[in-house]
Amino acid sequence: MQFLLEVVDILTNYIRKTFDRSTKVLDFHHPHQLLEGMEGFNLELSDQPESLEQILVDCRDTLKYGVRTGHPRFFNQLSTGLDIVGLAGEWLTSTANTNMFTYEIAPVFVLMEQLTLRKMMDIVGWRDDEGDGIFSPGGAISNMYSVMVARYKYFPEVKTKGMCAAPRLVLFTSEHSHYSFKKASAALGFGTDNVILLNTDDKGRVIAADLEAKVIAAKQKGYVPIYVNATAGTTVYGAFDPINEIADICEKYNIWLHVDGAWGGSLLMSRKHRHKLSGVERANSVTWNPHKMMGVPLQCSAILVRERGLLEGCNSMCAGYLFQPDKQYDVTYDTGDKAIQCGRHVDIFKFWLMWKAKGTIGFEQHIDKCLDLAAYLYNKIKNRDGYKMVYDAEPQHTNVCFWFFPPSLRGLPDGKDKRERLHKVAPKIKAMMMESGSTMVGYQPQGDKVNFFRMVISNHAATRSDIDFLTDEIERLGQDL
Amino acid sequence: MQFLLEVVDILTNYIRKTFDRSTKVLDFHHPHQLLEGMEGFNLELSDQPESLEQILVDCRDTLKYGVRTGHPRFFNQLSTGLDIVGLAGEWLTSTANTNMFTYEIAPVFVLMEQLTLRKMMDIVGWRDDEGDGIFSPGGAISNMYSVMVARYKYFPEVKTKGMCAAPRLVLFTSEHSHYSFKKASAALGFGTDNVILLNTDDKGRVIAADLEAKVIAAKQKGYVPIYVNATAGTTVYGAFDPINEIADICEKYNIWLHVDGAWGGSLLMSRKHRHKLSGVERANSVTWNPHKMMGVPLQCSAILVRERGLLEGCNSMCAGYLFQPDKQYDVTYDTGDKAIQCGRHVDIFKFWLMWKAKGTIGFEQHIDKCLDLAAYLYNKIKNRDGYKMVYDAEPQHTNVCFWFFPPSLRGLPDGKDKRERLHKVAPKIKAMMMESGSTMVGYQPQGDKVNFFRMVISNHAATRSDIDFLTDEIERLGQDL
């Protein structure tokens, strides 16, 4: 117990420093350096135990050589920040060390999950007699659930007979959508060739007419369109597909509509921004990751399904050793058979506790603040020397995508040479950022666009001064490239 | 920060009581009771924030109405116990709050995963140039990976073209194996009808001759056998299928051999018991859950694959925004594209830290001690009045399966009436245990066998006195049934 308190001491020190802007975001080392062993820090495992003193050193070093994802200047992923109530919730969760499969061993957590899912479904706009759901290990798995459930709805015999029992099924999703749809179609036996990518407009939103044309073309080939994903907040652009227009087409052709709101679903909690998901209540299923925009510690992702019974029908196997029908309590609360998992980590408590502590309005403020910061960045750089926006409009989410041109590139004529040089700028600046440990931001190419920065903001500890720091840092590091 | 320390105070009190045998294992309430709200504990979420004082009360009540899975008298699941070093590791993990997909944001954890997987593969017996793996969210997902990888090995075109590109594929697994194989075949598009169940002997072990007969029969029907699962430690009986005999058949017919060691894989760390998995090095893939028999906090499950490159080949989609090829470090350490997940929780650190603190020999002692306790229970009850073993032999793992006959049943002639009454005994005793909060143990029917108790031991805090307590409690509660 003394040992545990010493670890707590290490952790609270780490937390304090995380919020201190004079602390570096990371202390970068190459894999071979860490593998060779830093002073006193040896990753190798051995037959004999180490002393608890050494274990404490190992804890300190693990944090020292890691990345401070809660630092106000860490902008690298969609999940950032370190919420203290959420963290306390996660510490309690690991202390309770239980499993979501039955009410029997997780009574409180099972009920919290049910109530929280209900609250989320109310926010989506589903009626009281609609809606089911489950927390899953991340957005990719939530999206996979949606594809499975859609298949079960239209071709339930696939559960027992396999994909051979169905005709050739095709799925539709934006060219800008998350790669988990391809992963799911590979895993579930659809095949990635049967994922039909939809064209997007200049802001990265699906063109509904393109969807309809492709649905018709697929049907003409004899394929069966069963699933359309509309993304609410794409990974790179933060774009919101037009859900109502897509829902009209889905209804016309009797196709399952999924809304991947892993990133943008949280905007439903903001009265100012929820119009971006207008029509979401028409979706058959929704992915929504509180661990992204709502600052809940990793992992916390929900899959919501409008029609009740499908999740259970699709996945249940009625294992006798877990889901005994002759228990003394109401066994409809044993919800584990809805999952593709058996054991399932308790992801709900930290989220529930944060909701208690912040209230719905606290989440709304968090979200509005982050979107304001994104607008601040956009307005700051849209006409600034050396910057070019990847698309020229107010950010739809907190994603701000831009190129930075070092002075040496600014006078060059447009063309292949300039593009090739520009393509190398973001990786170089990013590498220097990581070496200096000052800040972190993502970059990538997309389609025919060369590497550009993707700034995202989800940490409520970030302020305008941190945004200013980022642009200053990009300019400083890119000055002589 | 003060708040966090107050939560720590609540948690350390909880931990102390967990190890105190005078504390109840649980304080049972029905779902409707908890939903109606206990005094001062309201599960409902609202728009407005609660005070931090109330949040602390919520934390206390969440623990109060939960189940103490670390209590030495909690025997209900395969995962029990509360290891303090593992817990400290999990607290650090949630404080670091990062994601396993890239070295970029989880450098230390990615390397720990790699080294720990290597160590596990050495213990399995694979050569240095063999072996790959990943930690996944539980044994069901690990088993699902094994099926996916097997399919990719034999029919890689399924990834792009779907299951239609393959002939009718069949899988083989024991009638006593975990239900995750059926879940996986439903999800992945094989269909549960194409899972062929294998007969077992009186100790619950697969009969190899039955496998060969069924493989031949399937081939005669034109089906393609691609996958056999051999269970190392079945969920109910703790039986170990004969891996070498099964491997001979798999080699003869060119079938993928998976060993589901979710429960029994840990016995590989015991010089005394590892012979039960003899032949495991011949497997193409192995599931091994440190969160079960090794006492690692939930969740911690590994899927190991002998042939390198398959996991990556099967699952990779090369998302440009995460797996940029032009990073400044060796990007082969960005292992996230092997996963079906995108974000992936850090499950490795607690395990690595426990391994450091206990050494390999510490795990061995833990495992040997639990198996000794199971043998103690078996020897105690095998000839005791009122008990009957479900199969009459030394336990293979820590599972001890038995019926308890209340005095009123002991004189009855064998037959339908006695069986029906016996079927109701375990649920009744279990319900009384839960109401009184004294201990918890699982029960289930299996095949034509009516409800019996399944005792399992994985908590190193359990002692012979706790085993004695369990039998005393069963006898006390069952006295008047």
PDB file of C-alpha atoms in Angstrom, chain A residues 1 3-4 8 11-12 14-16 28-31 34-35 42-50 55 58-59 62-63 65 67 69 74 76-77 81-82 85 87-88 90-92 94-98 101 103-105 107-109 111-112 115-116 119 137 140-141 148 151 158-163 178-179 182-183 186-194 235 297-299 315 317 319-324 326 328-329 333 337 339-342 345 349 352-353 355-361 427 430-431 434 440 443-444 451, chain B residues 1 3-4 8 11-12 14-16 28-31 34-35 42-50 55 58-59 62-63 65 67 69 76-77 81-82 85 87-88 90-92 94-98 101 103-105 107-109 111-112 115-116 119 137 140-141 148 151 158-163 178-179 182-183 186-194 235 297-299 315 317 319-324 326-329 333 337 339-342 345 349 352-353 355-361 427 430-431 434 440 443-444 451:
ATOM      1  CA  MET A   1       0.000   0.000   0.000  1.00  0.00           C
ATOM      2  CA  PHE A   3       4.209   1.399  -2.710  1.00  0.00           C
ATOM      3  CA  LEU A   4       0.895   2.382  -4.264  1.00  0.00           C
ATOM      4  CA  VAL A   8       0.453   8.131  -6.722  1.00  0.00           C
ATOM      5  CA  LEU A  11       1.640  10.362 -10.957  1.00  0.00           C
ATOM      6  CA  THR A  12       0.511  13.585  -9.297  1.00  0.00           C
ATOM      7  CA  TYR A  14       3.538  14.055 -13.620  1.00  0.00           C
ATOM      8  CA  ILE A  15       0.045  15.557 -13.812  1.00  0.00           C
ATOM      9  CA  ARG A  16       1.193  18.879 -12.380  1.00  0.00           C
ATOM     10  CA  PHE A  28      12.083  12.048 -27.964  1.00  0.00           C
ATOM     11  CA  HIS A  29      14.308   9.007 -28.399  1.00  0.00           C
ATOM     12  CA  HIS A  30      14.581   6.594 -31.285  1.00  0.00           C
ATOM     13  CA  PRO A  31      13.471   2.998 -30.776  1.00  0.00           C
ATOM     14  CA  LEU A  34      15.244   3.038 -25.759  1.00  0.00           C
ATOM     15  CA  LEU A  35      15.880  -0.613 -26.622  1.00  0.00           C
ATOM     16  CA  ASN A  42      15.968  -1.426 -18.918  1.00  0.00           C
ATOM     17  CA  LEU A  43      12.913  -2.722 -20.753  1.00  0.00           C
ATOM     18  CA  GLU A  44      13.975  -6.372 -20.693  1.00  0.00           C
ATOM     19  CA  LEU A  45      12.066  -8.845 -18.533  1.00  0.00           C
ATOM     20  CA  SER A  46      13.828 -11.405 -16.423  1.00  0.00           C
ATOM     21  CA  ASP A  47      13.243 -14.509 -14.360  1.00  0.00           C
ATOM     22  CA  GLN A  48      13.993 -12.825 -11.058  1.00  0.00           C
ATOM     23  CA  PRO A  49      11.965 -10.074  -9.428  1.00  0.00           C
ATOM     24  CA  GLU A  50      13.118  -6.486  -9.213  1.00  0.00           C
ATOM     25  CA  ILE A  55       9.787  -0.576  -9.948  1.00  0.00           C
ATOM     26  CA  ASP A  58      10.656   2.140 -13.926  1.00  0.00           C
ATOM     27  CA  CYS A  59       7.386   4.019 -13.439  1.00  0.00           C
ATOM     28  CA  THR A  62       8.121   5.169 -18.400  1.00  0.00           C
ATOM     29  CA  LEU A  63       6.511   8.565 -17.968  1.00  0.00           C
ATOM     30  CA  TYR A  65      10.222   8.850 -22.116  1.00  0.00           C
ATOM     31  CA  VAL A  67       4.420  11.663 -24.593  1.00  0.00           C
ATOM     32  CA  THR A  69      -0.960  13.728 -24.339  1.00  0.00           C
ATOM     33  CA  PHE A  74      -0.220  18.387 -27.697  1.00  0.00           C
ATOM     34  CA  ASN A  76      -1.410  15.407 -32.481  1.00  0.00           C
ATOM     35  CA  GLN A  77      -4.510  13.237 -32.191  1.00  0.00           C
ATOM     36  CA  GLY A  81      -6.258  16.370 -22.679  1.00  0.00           C
ATOM     37  CA  LEU A  82      -6.287  14.961 -19.182  1.00  0.00           C
ATOM     38  CA  VAL A  85     -12.411  13.649 -12.775  1.00  0.00           C
ATOM     39  CA  LEU A  87      -8.815  10.131 -14.509  1.00  0.00           C
ATOM     40  CA  ALA A  88     -10.149   9.536 -11.000  1.00  0.00           C
ATOM     41  CA  GLU A  90     -10.470   5.394 -14.456  1.00  0.00           C
ATOM     42  CA  TRP A  91      -8.452   4.784 -11.285  1.00  0.00           C
ATOM     43  CA  LEU A  92     -11.615   3.645  -9.566  1.00  0.00           C
ATOM     44  CA  SER A  94      -9.165  -0.352 -12.389  1.00  0.00           C
ATOM     45  CA  THR A  95      -9.482  -0.746  -8.642  1.00  0.00           C
ATOM     46  CA  ALA A  96     -12.909  -2.325  -9.071  1.00  0.00           C
ATOM     47  CA  ASN A  97     -11.315  -4.545 -11.764  1.00  0.00           C
ATOM     48  CA  THR A  98     -14.499  -6.087 -13.027  1.00  0.00           C
ATOM     49  CA  PHE A 101     -20.681  -9.034 -19.198  1.00  0.00           C
ATOM     50  CA  TYR A 103     -25.091  -7.575 -13.817  1.00  0.00           C
ATOM     51  CA  GLU A 104     -23.924 -10.211 -11.370  1.00  0.00           C
ATOM     52  CA  ILE A 105     -20.404  -8.863 -11.153  1.00  0.00           C
ATOM     53  CA  PRO A 107     -24.301  -4.191 -11.144  1.00  0.00           C
ATOM     54  CA  VAL A 108     -23.591  -0.494 -10.841  1.00  0.00           C
ATOM     55  CA  PHE A 109     -21.577  -0.208 -14.044  1.00  0.00           C
ATOM     56  CA  LEU A 111     -26.872   0.321 -14.950  1.00  0.00           C
ATOM     57  CA  MET A 112     -24.649   3.338 -15.566  1.00  0.00           C
ATOM     58  CA  LEU A 115     -28.661   5.112 -18.368  1.00  0.00           C
ATOM     59  CA  THR A 116     -25.829   6.874 -20.161  1.00  0.00           C
ATOM     60  CA  LYS A 119     -29.165   9.814 -22.455  1.00  0.00           C
ATOM     61  CA  PRO A 137     -13.130  -0.792 -27.577  1.00  0.00           C
ATOM     62  CA  ALA A 140     -13.299   1.129 -35.401  1.00  0.00           C
ATOM     63  CA  ILE A 141     -15.052  -1.628 -33.485  1.00  0.00           C
ATOM     64  CA  MET A 148     -22.640  -6.414 -38.659  1.00  0.00           C
ATOM     65  CA  ARG A 151     -26.137  -7.263 -42.386  1.00  0.00           C
ATOM     66  CA  VAL A 158     -25.629 -14.962 -42.620  1.00  0.00           C
ATOM     67  CA  LYS A 159     -25.169 -15.530 -38.888  1.00  0.00           C
ATOM     68  CA  THR A 160     -25.617 -19.261 -39.304  1.00  0.00           C
ATOM     69  CA  LYS A 161     -24.886 -19.872 -42.989  1.00  0.00           C
ATOM     70  CA  GLY A 162     -22.163 -17.330 -43.692  1.00  0.00           C
ATOM     71  CA  MET A 163     -21.804 -14.771 -46.439  1.00  0.00           C
ATOM     72  CA  HIS A 178     -12.252   6.559 -41.663  1.00  0.00           C
ATOM     73  CA  TYR A 179     -10.278   3.481 -42.724  1.00  0.00           C
ATOM     74  CA  LYS A 182     -12.431  -0.988 -45.054  1.00  0.00           C
ATOM     75  CA  LYS A 183     -11.077  -2.895 -42.064  1.00  0.00           C
ATOM     76  CA  ALA A 186     -12.262  -7.097 -44.909  1.00  0.00           C
ATOM     77  CA  ALA A 187     -12.825  -8.720 -41.524  1.00  0.00           C
ATOM     78  CA  LEU A 188     -16.532  -9.414 -41.876  1.00  0.00           C
ATOM     79  CA  GLY A 189     -16.183 -11.106 -45.242  1.00  0.00           C
ATOM     80  CA  PHE A 190     -17.581  -8.393 -47.520  1.00  0.00           C
ATOM     81  CA  GLY A 191     -14.195  -7.629 -49.057  1.00  0.00           C
ATOM     82  CA  THR A 192     -12.749  -4.166 -49.507  1.00  0.00           C
ATOM     83  CA  ASP A 193     -13.664  -4.177 -53.211  1.00  0.00           C
ATOM     84  CA  ASN A 194     -17.274  -4.033 -52.122  1.00  0.00           C
ATOM     85  CA  THR A 235     -10.717  12.477 -39.558  1.00  0.00           C
ATOM     86  CA  PRO A 297      -9.900   9.190 -20.983  1.00  0.00           C
ATOM     87  CA  LEU A 298      -9.205   6.432 -23.502  1.00  0.00           C
ATOM     88  CA  GLN A 299     -11.093   4.193 -24.287  1.00  0.00           C
ATOM     89  CA  ASN A 315     -24.319 -11.493 -31.630  1.00  0.00           C
ATOM     90  CA  MET A 317     -24.679 -17.180 -28.431  1.00  0.00           C
ATOM     91  CA  ALA A 319     -23.214 -19.161 -23.230  1.00  0.00           C
ATOM     92  CA  GLY A 320     -24.530 -21.259 -20.367  1.00  0.00           C
ATOM     93  CA  TYR A 321     -21.693 -20.579 -17.953  1.00  0.00           C
ATOM     94  CA  LEU A 322     -22.252 -16.805 -17.977  1.00  0.00           C
ATOM     95  CA  PHE A 323     -25.830 -16.128 -18.912  1.00  0.00           C
ATOM     96  CA  GLN A 324     -27.675 -18.603 -16.738  1.00  0.00           C
ATOM     97  CA  ASP A 326     -32.113 -19.208 -13.559  1.00  0.00           C
ATOM     98  CA  GLN A 328     -32.312 -14.636  -8.868  1.00  0.00           C
ATOM     99  CA  TYR A 329     -32.366 -11.208 -10.527  1.00  0.00           C
ATOM    100  CA  TYR A 333     -29.655  -6.785 -17.311  1.00  0.00           C
ATOM    101  CA  ASP A 337     -24.248 -11.291 -25.124  1.00  0.00           C
ATOM    102  CA  ALA A 339     -21.094  -7.907 -27.682  1.00  0.00           C
ATOM    103  CA  ILE A 340     -18.618  -9.640 -29.964  1.00  0.00           C
ATOM    104  CA  GLN A 341     -16.381  -9.676 -26.906  1.00  0.00           C
ATOM    105  CA  CYS A 342     -16.800 -11.955 -23.926  1.00  0.00           C
ATOM    106  CA  HIS A 345     -13.602  -3.532 -19.974  1.00  0.00           C
ATOM    107  CA  PHE A 349     -17.616   4.860 -15.211  1.00  0.00           C
ATOM    108  CA  TRP A 352     -20.569   8.832 -16.191  1.00  0.00           C
ATOM    109  CA  LEU A 353     -18.528  10.508 -13.449  1.00  0.00           C
ATOM    110  CA  TRP A 355     -21.027  13.849 -16.846  1.00  0.00           C
ATOM    111  CA  LYS A 356     -22.047  14.083 -13.188  1.00  0.00           C
ATOM    112  CA  ALA A 357     -19.250  16.559 -12.492  1.00  0.00           C
ATOM    113  CA  LYS A 358     -19.658  18.756 -15.574  1.00  0.00           C
ATOM    114  CA  GLY A 359     -23.311  18.312 -16.384  1.00  0.00           C
ATOM    115  CA  THR A 360     -24.482  18.356 -19.974  1.00  0.00           C
ATOM    116  CA  ILE A 361     -23.730  22.062 -20.050  1.00  0.00           C
ATOM    117  CA  PRO A 427       7.398  16.058 -42.033  1.00  0.00           C
ATOM    118  CA  LYS A 430       7.131  17.805 -37.329  1.00  0.00           C
ATOM    119  CA  ALA A 431      10.417  15.964 -36.828  1.00  0.00           C
ATOM    120  CA  MET A 434       9.440  16.181 -31.786  1.00  0.00           C
ATOM    121  CA  MET A 440       3.049  18.067 -31.669  1.00  0.00           C
ATOM    122  CA  TYR A 443       0.190  16.014 -40.984  1.00  0.00           C
ATOM    123  CA  GLN A 444      -0.664  13.840 -43.970  1.00  0.00           C
ATOM    124  CA  ASN A 451       1.516  16.807 -47.005  1.00  0.00           C
TER     125      ASN A 451
ATOM    126  CA  MET B   1      -5.542  17.669  -7.416  1.00  0.00           C
ATOM    127  CA  PHE B   3      -9.946  15.933  -5.290  1.00  0.00           C
ATOM    128  CA  LEU B   4      -7.785  13.259  -6.899  1.00  0.00           C
ATOM    129  CA  VAL B   8      -7.106   7.862  -3.777  1.00  0.00           C
ATOM    130  CA  LEU B  11      -9.640   3.677  -3.201  1.00  0.00           C
ATOM    131  CA  THR B  12      -6.983   2.696  -0.685  1.00  0.00           C
ATOM    132  CA  TYR B  14     -11.524  -0.012  -0.503  1.00  0.00           C
ATOM    133  CA  ILE B  15      -8.398  -2.023  -1.267  1.00  0.00           C
ATOM    134  CA  ARG B  16      -7.663  -2.597   2.427  1.00  0.00           C
ATOM    135  CA  PHE B  28     -26.445  -7.247  -3.368  1.00  0.00           C
ATOM    136  CA  HIS B  29     -29.323  -5.160  -4.683  1.00  0.00           C
ATOM    137  CA  HIS B  30     -31.694  -5.822  -7.512  1.00  0.00           C
ATOM    138  CA  PRO B  31     -31.561  -3.592 -10.608  1.00  0.00           C
ATOM    139  CA  LEU B  34     -30.382   0.654  -7.625  1.00  0.00           C
ATOM    140  CA  LEU B  35     -32.352   2.363 -10.385  1.00  0.00           C
ATOM    141  CA  ASN B  42     -28.649   8.687  -7.852  1.00  0.00           C
ATOM    142  CA  LEU B  43     -27.486   7.216 -11.150  1.00  0.00           C
ATOM    143  CA  GLU B  44     -29.333   9.736 -13.330  1.00  0.00           C
ATOM    144  CA  LEU B  45     -27.356  12.288 -15.314  1.00  0.00           C
ATOM    145  CA  SER B  46     -28.406  15.893 -15.485  1.00  0.00           C
ATOM    146  CA  ASP B  47     -27.705  19.132 -17.301  1.00  0.00           C
ATOM    147  CA  GLN B  48     -26.148  20.841 -14.304  1.00  0.00           C
ATOM    148  CA  PRO B  49     -22.882  19.866 -12.619  1.00  0.00           C
ATOM    149  CA  GLU B  50     -22.719  18.210  -9.232  1.00  0.00           C
ATOM    150  CA  ILE B  55     -18.756  13.208  -6.815  1.00  0.00           C
ATOM    151  CA  ASP B  58     -20.770   8.834  -5.916  1.00  0.00           C
ATOM    152  CA  CYS B  59     -17.349   7.177  -6.001  1.00  0.00           C
ATOM    153  CA  THR B  62     -20.198   2.949  -6.746  1.00  0.00           C
ATOM    154  CA  LEU B  63     -17.731   0.805  -4.852  1.00  0.00           C
ATOM    155  CA  TYR B  65     -22.804  -1.463  -4.375  1.00  0.00           C
ATOM    156  CA  VAL B  67     -18.602  -6.622  -6.272  1.00  0.00           C
ATOM    157  CA  THR B  69     -13.547  -9.159  -7.403  1.00  0.00           C
ATOM    158  CA  ASN B  76     -16.937 -16.412  -9.657  1.00  0.00           C
ATOM    159  CA  GLN B  77     -14.901 -15.765 -12.781  1.00  0.00           C
ATOM    160  CA  GLY B  81      -7.669 -10.942  -7.484  1.00  0.00           C
ATOM    161  CA  LEU B  82      -6.218  -7.481  -7.167  1.00  0.00           C
ATOM    162  CA  VAL B  85       1.696  -3.578  -8.738  1.00  0.00           C
ATOM    163  CA  LEU B  87      -3.091  -1.784 -10.226  1.00  0.00           C
ATOM    164  CA  ALA B  88      -0.361   0.843  -9.950  1.00  0.00           C
ATOM    165  CA  GLU B  90      -3.053   0.625 -14.624  1.00  0.00           C
ATOM    166  CA  TRP B  91      -3.221   3.921 -12.765  1.00  0.00           C
ATOM    167  CA  LEU B  92      -0.076   5.020 -14.558  1.00  0.00           C
ATOM    168  CA  SER B  94      -4.635   5.941 -17.441  1.00  0.00           C
ATOM    169  CA  THR B  95      -2.550   8.936 -16.396  1.00  0.00           C
ATOM    170  CA  ALA B  96      -0.425   8.585 -19.524  1.00  0.00           C
ATOM    171  CA  ASN B  97      -3.736   8.320 -21.460  1.00  0.00           C
ATOM    172  CA  THR B  98      -2.255   7.405 -24.799  1.00  0.00           C
ATOM    173  CA  PHE B 101      -1.280   2.777 -32.713  1.00  0.00           C
ATOM    174  CA  TYR B 103       5.477   4.750 -31.718  1.00  0.00           C
ATOM    175  CA  GLU B 104       5.066   8.488 -32.117  1.00  0.00           C
ATOM    176  CA  ILE B 105       2.699   8.823 -29.192  1.00  0.00           C
ATOM    177  CA  PRO B 107       7.160   4.966 -27.687  1.00  0.00           C
ATOM    178  CA  VAL B 108       7.771   3.184 -24.412  1.00  0.00           C
ATOM    179  CA  PHE B 109       4.559   1.159 -24.438  1.00  0.00           C
ATOM    180  CA  LEU B 111       8.518  -1.304 -27.161  1.00  0.00           C
ATOM    181  CA  MET B 112       7.254  -2.949 -23.977  1.00  0.00           C
ATOM    182  CA  LEU B 115       9.522  -7.237 -25.850  1.00  0.00           C
ATOM    183  CA  THR B 116       6.801  -8.856 -23.780  1.00  0.00           C
ATOM    184  CA  LYS B 119       9.132 -13.266 -24.223  1.00  0.00           C
ATOM    185  CA  PRO B 137      -9.437  -6.340 -25.964  1.00  0.00           C
ATOM    186  CA  ALA B 140     -12.823 -13.438 -27.761  1.00  0.00           C
ATOM    187  CA  ILE B 141     -11.180 -10.839 -29.970  1.00  0.00           C
ATOM    188  CA  MET B 148      -9.060 -14.010 -39.597  1.00  0.00           C
ATOM    189  CA  ARG B 151      -8.394 -17.284 -43.562  1.00  0.00           C
ATOM    190  CA  VAL B 158     -11.065 -12.738 -49.193  1.00  0.00           C
ATOM    191  CA  LYS B 159      -9.655  -9.461 -47.880  1.00  0.00           C
ATOM    192  CA  THR B 160     -10.552  -7.680 -51.092  1.00  0.00           C
ATOM    193  CA  LYS B 161     -13.214  -9.897 -52.666  1.00  0.00           C
ATOM    194  CA  GLY B 162     -15.075 -11.160 -49.624  1.00  0.00           C
ATOM    195  CA  MET B 163     -16.079 -14.658 -48.605  1.00  0.00           C
ATOM    196  CA  HIS B 178     -15.413 -21.085 -25.662  1.00  0.00           C
ATOM    197  CA  TYR B 179     -18.407 -19.510 -27.376  1.00  0.00           C
ATOM    198  CA  LYS B 182     -19.120 -19.207 -32.813  1.00  0.00           C
ATOM    199  CA  LYS B 183     -19.201 -15.442 -32.334  1.00  0.00           C
ATOM    200  CA  ALA B 186     -20.868 -15.418 -37.259  1.00  0.00           C
ATOM    201  CA  ALA B 187     -19.106 -12.070 -37.401  1.00  0.00           C
ATOM    202  CA  LEU B 188     -16.496 -12.947 -39.989  1.00  0.00           C
ATOM    203  CA  GLY B 189     -18.995 -14.372 -42.446  1.00  0.00           C
ATOM    204  CA  PHE B 190     -18.299 -18.103 -42.048  1.00  0.00           C
ATOM    205  CA  GLY B 191     -21.622 -18.774 -40.329  1.00  0.00           C
ATOM    206  CA  THR B 192     -22.045 -20.761 -37.164  1.00  0.00           C
ATOM    207  CA  ASP B 193     -23.230 -23.810 -39.136  1.00  0.00           C
ATOM    208  CA  ASN B 194     -19.711 -24.078 -40.453  1.00  0.00           C
ATOM    209  CA  THR B 235     -13.888 -22.587 -19.568  1.00  0.00           C
ATOM    210  CA  PRO B 297      -5.847  -6.420 -14.105  1.00  0.00           C
ATOM    211  CA  LEU B 298      -8.477  -6.482 -16.844  1.00  0.00           C
ATOM    212  CA  GLN B 299      -7.971  -6.250 -19.799  1.00  0.00           C
ATOM    213  CA  ASN B 315      -5.468  -6.151 -41.454  1.00  0.00           C
ATOM    214  CA  MET B 317      -5.097  -0.461 -44.640  1.00  0.00           C
ATOM    215  CA  ALA B 319      -4.145   5.061 -43.280  1.00  0.00           C
ATOM    216  CA  GLY B 320      -2.183   8.105 -44.404  1.00  0.00           C
ATOM    217  CA  TYR B 321      -3.033  10.296 -41.428  1.00  0.00           C
ATOM    218  CA  LEU B 322      -1.559   7.881 -38.883  1.00  0.00           C
ATOM    219  CA  PHE B 323       1.037   5.788 -40.612  1.00  0.00           C
ATOM    220  CA  GLN B 324       2.972   8.379 -42.540  1.00  0.00           C
ATOM    221  CA  ASP B 326       8.053   9.915 -44.027  1.00  0.00           C
ATOM    222  CA  LYS B 327       8.459  10.109 -40.246  1.00  0.00           C
ATOM    223  CA  GLN B 328      11.910  10.667 -38.783  1.00  0.00           C
ATOM    224  CA  TYR B 329      12.044   7.362 -36.907  1.00  0.00           C
ATOM    225  CA  TYR B 333       7.562   0.374 -34.886  1.00  0.00           C
ATOM    226  CA  ASP B 337      -2.101  -1.336 -38.642  1.00  0.00           C
ATOM    227  CA  ALA B 339      -5.031  -4.411 -35.495  1.00  0.00           C
ATOM    228  CA  ILE B 340      -8.691  -4.415 -36.443  1.00  0.00           C
ATOM    229  CA  GLN B 341      -8.941  -1.465 -34.075  1.00  0.00           C
ATOM    230  CA  CYS B 342      -7.686   2.025 -34.798  1.00  0.00           C
ATOM    231  CA  HIS B 345      -5.873   0.887 -25.200  1.00  0.00           C
ATOM    232  CA  PHE B 349       2.175  -1.636 -19.034  1.00  0.00           C
ATOM    233  CA  TRP B 352       5.170  -5.553 -17.976  1.00  0.00           C
ATOM    234  CA  LEU B 353       5.395  -3.918 -14.554  1.00  0.00           C
ATOM    235  CA  TRP B 355       6.592  -9.158 -14.704  1.00  0.00           C
ATOM    236  CA  LYS B 356       9.375  -6.830 -13.574  1.00  0.00           C
ATOM    237  CA  ALA B 357       8.160  -6.998  -9.977  1.00  0.00           C
ATOM    238  CA  LYS B 358       7.503 -10.735  -9.784  1.00  0.00           C
ATOM    239  CA  GLY B 359       9.931 -12.105 -12.326  1.00  0.00           C
ATOM    240  CA  THR B 360       9.024 -15.153 -14.349  1.00  0.00           C
ATOM    241  CA  ILE B 361       9.403 -17.217 -11.192  1.00  0.00           C
ATOM    242  CA  PRO B 427     -28.847 -21.553  -8.452  1.00  0.00           C
ATOM    243  CA  LYS B 430     -25.690 -19.120  -5.377  1.00  0.00           C
ATOM    244  CA  ALA B 431     -28.602 -16.727  -4.860  1.00  0.00           C
ATOM    245  CA  MET B 434     -25.136 -13.336  -3.158  1.00  0.00           C
ATOM    246  CA  MET B 440     -19.379 -16.145  -4.997  1.00  0.00           C
ATOM    247  CA  TYR B 443     -22.481 -22.746 -11.809  1.00  0.00           C
ATOM    248  CA  GLN B 444     -23.938 -23.932 -15.099  1.00  0.00           C
ATOM    249  CA  ASN B 451     -26.465 -27.392 -12.955  1.00  0.00           C
TER     250      ASN B 451
END
